[in-house]
Amino acid sequence: MNSSKSPGLAGFGVLKNTTCHTEKKISVFFSIIFMTVGILSNSLAIVILMKAYQRFRQKSKASFLLLASGLVVTDLFGHLINGAIAVFVYASDKDWIRFNQSNILCSVFGICMVFFGLCPLFLGSVMAVERCIGVTKPIFHSTKMTSRHVKMMLTMVCLFAVLIALLPILRFRAYQIQASRTWCFYKTEHVEDWEDRFYLLLFSCLGFLALAISFLCNAVTGITLLRVKFKSQQRQGRSHHFEMIIQLLAIMCVSCICWSPFLVAMARIGLREGHSEDTCETLLFALRMATWNQILDPWVYILLRKAVLRNLYKITSGCCGVHVMNLHMWELSSIKNSLKVAAISESPGSSKQINLQPLSSMGQ
């Protein structure tokens, strides 16, 4: 029987020739730290989002808050499930033959790794698209982007990620225990079959596609905000522009830095025939980098908000000896300001209104 198509045997193929050894104390320490920090940060983000959603339930910001809530809830369950399985594996001394006779645990672990890996990337790209539409087409966003549509998008994204994660099971391909014997994923050693390469390349391509969509939409959003700022020459939107640009830069940098090593490693393994040059230490490092993205997500999306940026601006200005300007505009709704400015810029008489503003200010 072909071992790659036998769910009961395929998962243990790597145990015959283990080429990677990890120190138990250090590995357990990393797993517990990652799981604890991830759970605490995402729980804090959920509390902040729940309070914010109660305030902006009937406003345009509700769609962004719903998507952000889906992201942090996904990250939270990812840390809970994957972290608990990883700690159990380390506590059992990585003896898969003893507690995984039917390969059920490895299959569940592999499905969770794929789902909780792709789903946050998909949600990040959907959030970038939503933000781009909200800035470039505010009228369309306010009329068409309802809470019902956002919930439908969340459901579709989760179902698509579940389908990708279940593909090997539906095709009677078992998830493999990796060389470090600490996690399960697609087959990454001696990949010779086209279907095994297809799963690796599919995961990598979908991840890079989500990052590319996020980068493109965030770039369009940033350029649009800068154009509106310089065209309108108004100070009231300065706080909103500053907040959004900081968030966009942080989102792009964190996602690309954390996920690129793992996605590149999967693509290299899928493209190379036979044995790959990527060692299990390299894969473990790339996996831990990807885990940090789920830890940093709530801090980037939620905690880098205008209140924090206002205090950082005051502290920085005070240390540098720069006069702190009046920041009463921080109390205004940033999303509301962006909708007003973008709607004015899209109207036919926007240029006339903008040109008359200096004259009216002089008359006052």
XYZ file of C-alpha atoms in Angstrom:
364
model
C 0.000 0.000 0.000
C 1.269 3.486 -0.870
C 2.200 5.136 2.413
C 1.246 8.622 1.170
C -2.363 7.527 0.762
C -2.677 5.478 3.913
C -3.945 7.648 6.771
C -2.856 5.144 9.350
C 0.753 4.871 8.209
C 1.638 8.110 6.497
C 1.822 10.159 9.642
C 4.534 7.967 11.163
C 6.857 7.844 8.196
C 9.054 10.601 9.538
C 9.562 8.849 12.869
C 11.742 6.213 11.289
C 14.500 8.659 10.483
C 14.323 11.724 12.697
C 16.954 14.258 11.694
C 15.945 17.057 14.028
C 16.402 17.192 17.765
C 14.988 19.956 19.961
C 15.613 20.485 23.644
C 12.423 19.710 25.524
C 12.695 22.452 28.155
C 13.387 25.207 25.626
C 10.666 24.019 23.230
C 8.053 23.723 25.976
C 9.052 27.180 27.203
C 8.555 28.671 23.722
C 5.184 26.963 23.285
C 3.856 28.096 26.653
C 5.121 31.656 26.178
C 3.647 31.950 22.667
C 0.308 30.527 23.770
C 0.065 32.697 26.898
C 1.059 35.957 25.236
C -1.222 35.255 22.287
C -4.223 34.470 24.466
C -3.714 37.539 26.683
C -3.170 39.983 23.828
C -6.093 38.702 21.766
C -8.370 38.631 24.836
C -7.487 42.251 25.539
C -8.194 43.125 21.919
C -11.589 41.394 22.068
C -12.579 43.433 25.128
C -11.565 46.673 23.399
C -13.426 45.694 20.228
C -16.606 44.810 22.108
C -16.668 48.213 23.786
C -15.904 50.003 20.522
C -18.556 48.045 18.618
C -21.208 49.069 21.148
C -20.316 52.712 20.479
C -20.166 52.493 16.673
C -22.815 49.818 16.015
C -24.832 52.000 13.625
C -21.889 53.798 11.996
C -19.548 52.997 9.137
C -16.826 51.880 11.534
C -18.932 48.867 12.539
C -17.847 46.880 9.467
C -14.180 47.362 10.318
C -14.823 46.375 13.935
C -16.658 43.215 12.866
C -13.771 42.145 10.634
C -11.239 42.969 13.336
C -13.289 40.950 15.830
C -13.262 37.974 13.479
C -9.503 38.298 13.145
C -8.707 38.396 16.848
C -11.210 35.631 17.665
C -9.560 33.446 15.014
C -6.125 34.223 16.443
C -7.377 33.478 19.960
C -8.760 30.054 19.067
C -5.627 29.352 17.038
C -3.461 29.910 20.086
C -5.798 27.913 22.301
C -6.123 24.843 20.065
C -2.695 24.692 18.439
C -0.950 25.723 21.641
C -2.765 23.114 23.716
C -1.916 20.337 21.234
C 1.727 21.424 21.089
C 2.058 21.472 24.871
C 0.418 18.041 25.050
C 2.895 16.679 22.500
C 5.851 18.014 24.472
C 4.399 16.732 27.753
C 4.010 13.269 26.175
C 7.698 13.325 25.220
C 6.747 13.495 21.504
C 5.840 9.807 21.543
C 3.364 9.935 18.644
C 3.236 6.158 18.267
C 1.809 5.862 21.775
C -0.993 8.458 21.614
C -1.633 8.737 17.861
C -2.157 5.181 16.695
C -4.938 6.059 14.237
C -3.333 9.377 13.177
C -6.402 11.311 14.305
C -4.510 13.811 16.461
C -2.011 14.555 13.696
C -4.832 15.103 11.216
C -6.608 17.477 13.593
C -3.330 19.277 14.286
C -2.587 19.624 10.577
C -6.073 20.889 9.771
C -5.822 23.478 12.555
C -2.367 24.572 11.409
C -3.587 25.201 7.859
C -6.889 26.812 8.869
C -5.509 29.109 11.573
C -2.602 29.957 9.290
C -4.595 30.971 6.213
C -7.699 32.423 7.853
C -5.932 35.420 9.518
C -4.167 36.191 6.235
C -7.478 36.103 4.375
C -9.142 38.276 6.995
C -6.272 40.752 6.848
C -6.700 41.089 3.094
C -10.482 41.481 3.464
C -9.904 44.217 6.057
C -7.536 45.972 3.664
C -10.128 45.793 0.871
C -12.838 47.111 3.202
C -10.631 49.983 4.319
C -9.711 50.797 0.723
C -13.375 50.907 -0.317
C -14.243 53.009 2.710
C -11.634 55.637 1.824
C -11.918 55.682 -1.968
C -15.691 55.068 -2.283
C -17.247 56.302 0.976
C -20.797 56.591 -0.377
C -20.751 53.042 -1.750
C -19.241 51.808 1.511
C -21.843 53.496 3.692
C -24.778 52.190 1.630
C -23.614 48.704 0.594
C -21.189 47.562 3.301
C -23.747 46.590 5.933
C -23.237 44.347 8.933
C -25.081 41.534 7.168
C -22.706 41.687 4.210
C -19.680 41.741 6.511
C -20.936 38.669 8.368
C -21.448 36.900 5.039
C -17.878 37.734 4.033
C -16.566 36.416 7.344
C -18.482 33.173 6.851
C -17.238 32.746 3.282
C -13.626 33.368 4.302
C -13.835 30.802 7.115
C -15.510 28.215 4.879
C -12.870 28.682 2.191
C -10.075 28.243 4.742
C -11.809 25.106 6.080
C -12.045 23.706 2.545
C -8.329 24.239 1.944
C -7.507 22.595 5.263
C -9.724 19.562 4.496
C -8.412 19.001 0.970
C -5.808 16.362 1.967
C -8.376 14.497 4.056
C -10.920 14.552 1.231
C -8.234 13.217 -1.105
C -7.218 10.503 1.423
C -3.862 12.167 2.056
C -2.799 12.154 5.690
C -1.088 15.067 7.346
C 2.520 14.276 8.206
C 4.379 14.453 11.510
C 7.288 16.794 10.842
C 10.934 15.966 11.488
C 10.985 17.745 14.847
C 8.022 15.539 15.936
C 6.355 18.639 17.422
C 3.819 19.629 14.754
C 1.904 18.270 11.773
C 1.583 19.722 8.316
C 1.736 18.750 4.669
C 4.508 16.385 3.651
C 7.755 18.387 3.652
C 10.400 15.629 3.415
C 11.190 13.718 0.227
C 8.310 15.333 -1.611
C 8.079 13.486 -4.926
C 4.365 13.149 -5.649
C 2.712 15.991 -7.594
C -0.215 16.178 -5.199
C 2.033 16.690 -2.175
C 3.798 19.504 -4.019
C 0.427 20.955 -5.022
C -0.701 21.333 -1.393
C 2.519 23.091 -0.414
C 2.376 25.430 -3.402
C -1.332 26.093 -2.864
C -0.755 27.115 0.755
C 2.194 29.305 -0.217
C 0.440 30.933 -3.190
C -2.714 31.694 -1.210
C -0.647 33.233 1.568
C 1.363 35.390 -0.833
C -1.833 36.378 -2.662
C -3.427 37.532 0.596
C -0.301 39.541 1.456
C -0.205 41.048 -2.040
C -3.864 42.110 -1.837
C -3.254 43.639 1.579
C -0.175 45.486 0.344
C -1.919 46.789 -2.781
C -5.090 47.927 -1.000
C -3.156 49.499 1.862
C -0.924 51.329 -0.625
C -3.964 52.668 -2.496
C -5.542 53.706 0.796
C -2.403 55.506 1.954
C -1.927 57.311 -1.349
C -5.587 58.361 -1.384
C -5.360 59.713 2.155
C -2.231 61.691 1.310
C -3.805 63.095 -1.857
C -6.937 64.165 0.016
C -4.815 65.716 2.754
C -2.691 67.803 0.388
C -5.677 68.713 -1.798
C -7.936 69.841 1.020
C -5.155 71.474 3.095
C -7.271 71.010 6.201
C -5.862 70.351 9.642
C -8.912 68.565 10.991
C -8.068 65.366 9.139
C -4.413 65.368 10.108
C -4.920 63.109 13.114
C -6.887 60.601 11.044
C -4.243 60.558 8.293
C -1.464 60.098 10.816
C -3.293 57.274 12.574
C -4.158 55.421 9.361
C -0.697 55.688 7.799
C 0.945 54.371 10.976
C -1.486 51.432 11.070
C -1.012 50.627 7.384
C 2.778 50.629 7.663
C 2.651 48.439 10.769
C 0.209 45.980 9.180
C 2.264 45.563 6.018
C 5.600 45.279 7.814
C 4.443 42.792 10.465
C 2.585 40.537 8.020
C 5.382 40.436 5.465
C 8.174 39.949 8.003
C 6.382 37.258 10.011
C 4.872 35.187 7.193
C 7.415 35.484 4.382
C 9.956 32.969 5.816
C 7.348 30.221 6.256
C 5.661 30.832 2.892
C 9.015 30.925 1.106
C 10.077 27.701 2.809
C 6.870 25.933 1.740
C 7.274 27.199 -1.828
C 10.895 26.009 -1.992
C 9.956 22.558 -0.740
C 7.095 22.341 -3.215
C 9.202 23.413 -6.182
C 12.201 21.179 -5.434
C 11.995 17.537 -6.397
C 13.186 15.026 -3.858
C 14.847 16.169 -0.639
C 14.707 19.853 0.212
C 17.636 21.797 1.632
C 15.403 23.367 4.290
C 16.192 21.739 7.625
C 13.661 21.233 10.382
C 15.383 23.983 12.411
C 14.684 26.378 9.548
C 11.049 25.307 9.398
C 10.674 25.664 13.175
C 12.122 29.173 13.046
C 9.800 30.113 10.178
C 6.832 28.628 12.040
C 7.604 30.627 15.174
C 7.926 33.771 13.071
C 4.458 33.121 11.622
C 3.121 32.570 15.143
C 4.344 36.013 16.138
C 2.080 37.530 13.494
C -0.955 36.195 15.347
C 0.459 37.617 18.576
C 1.093 41.060 17.089
C -2.190 41.296 15.167
C -4.254 42.729 18.046
C -1.527 45.204 18.932
C -1.302 46.464 15.359
C -4.983 46.564 14.513
C -6.426 47.599 17.864
C -3.899 49.133 20.249
C -2.281 51.506 17.735
C -5.286 53.781 17.851
C -5.550 57.544 18.103
C -5.443 57.716 21.920
C -2.104 55.878 22.043
C -0.680 57.836 19.117
C -1.762 61.114 20.741
C 0.122 60.279 23.944
C 3.180 59.134 21.959
C 3.095 62.387 20.014
C 2.966 64.429 23.213
C 5.828 62.473 24.781
C 7.966 62.678 21.640
C 7.277 66.374 21.183
C 8.104 67.069 24.833
C 11.391 65.133 24.667
C 12.432 66.846 21.431
C 11.557 70.295 22.720
C 8.917 70.853 20.038
C 5.861 72.919 20.898
C 2.846 70.647 21.246
C 0.030 71.954 19.068
C -3.600 71.859 20.042
C -4.844 68.320 19.529
C -8.576 68.826 19.976
C -9.132 67.181 16.572
C -8.244 63.822 18.160
C -11.618 63.820 19.841
C -13.398 63.751 16.480
C -14.363 60.520 14.804
C -11.554 59.591 12.416
C -13.744 57.474 10.176
C -16.349 60.236 9.976
C -13.705 62.790 9.004
C -12.352 60.558 6.238
C -15.823 60.023 4.810
C -16.510 63.774 4.792
C -13.208 64.689 3.167
C -13.393 61.918 0.574
C -17.018 62.743 -0.280
C -16.142 66.429 -0.732
C -13.190 65.528 -2.961
C -15.405 63.333 -5.157
C -18.139 65.965 -5.634
C -18.069 68.142 -8.819
C -17.822 71.403 -6.875
C -15.056 70.207 -4.564
C -12.337 72.191 -6.288
C -14.340 75.399 -5.995
C -15.005 74.804 -2.327
C -11.371 74.106 -1.624
C -10.230 77.238 -3.458
C -12.739 79.417 -1.559
C -11.630 78.156 1.856
C -8.537 80.425 2.181
C -10.651 83.472 1.208
C -13.335 82.678 3.720
C -10.767 82.127 6.454
C -9.207 85.540 5.649
C -12.602 87.214 5.780
C -13.188 85.741 9.199
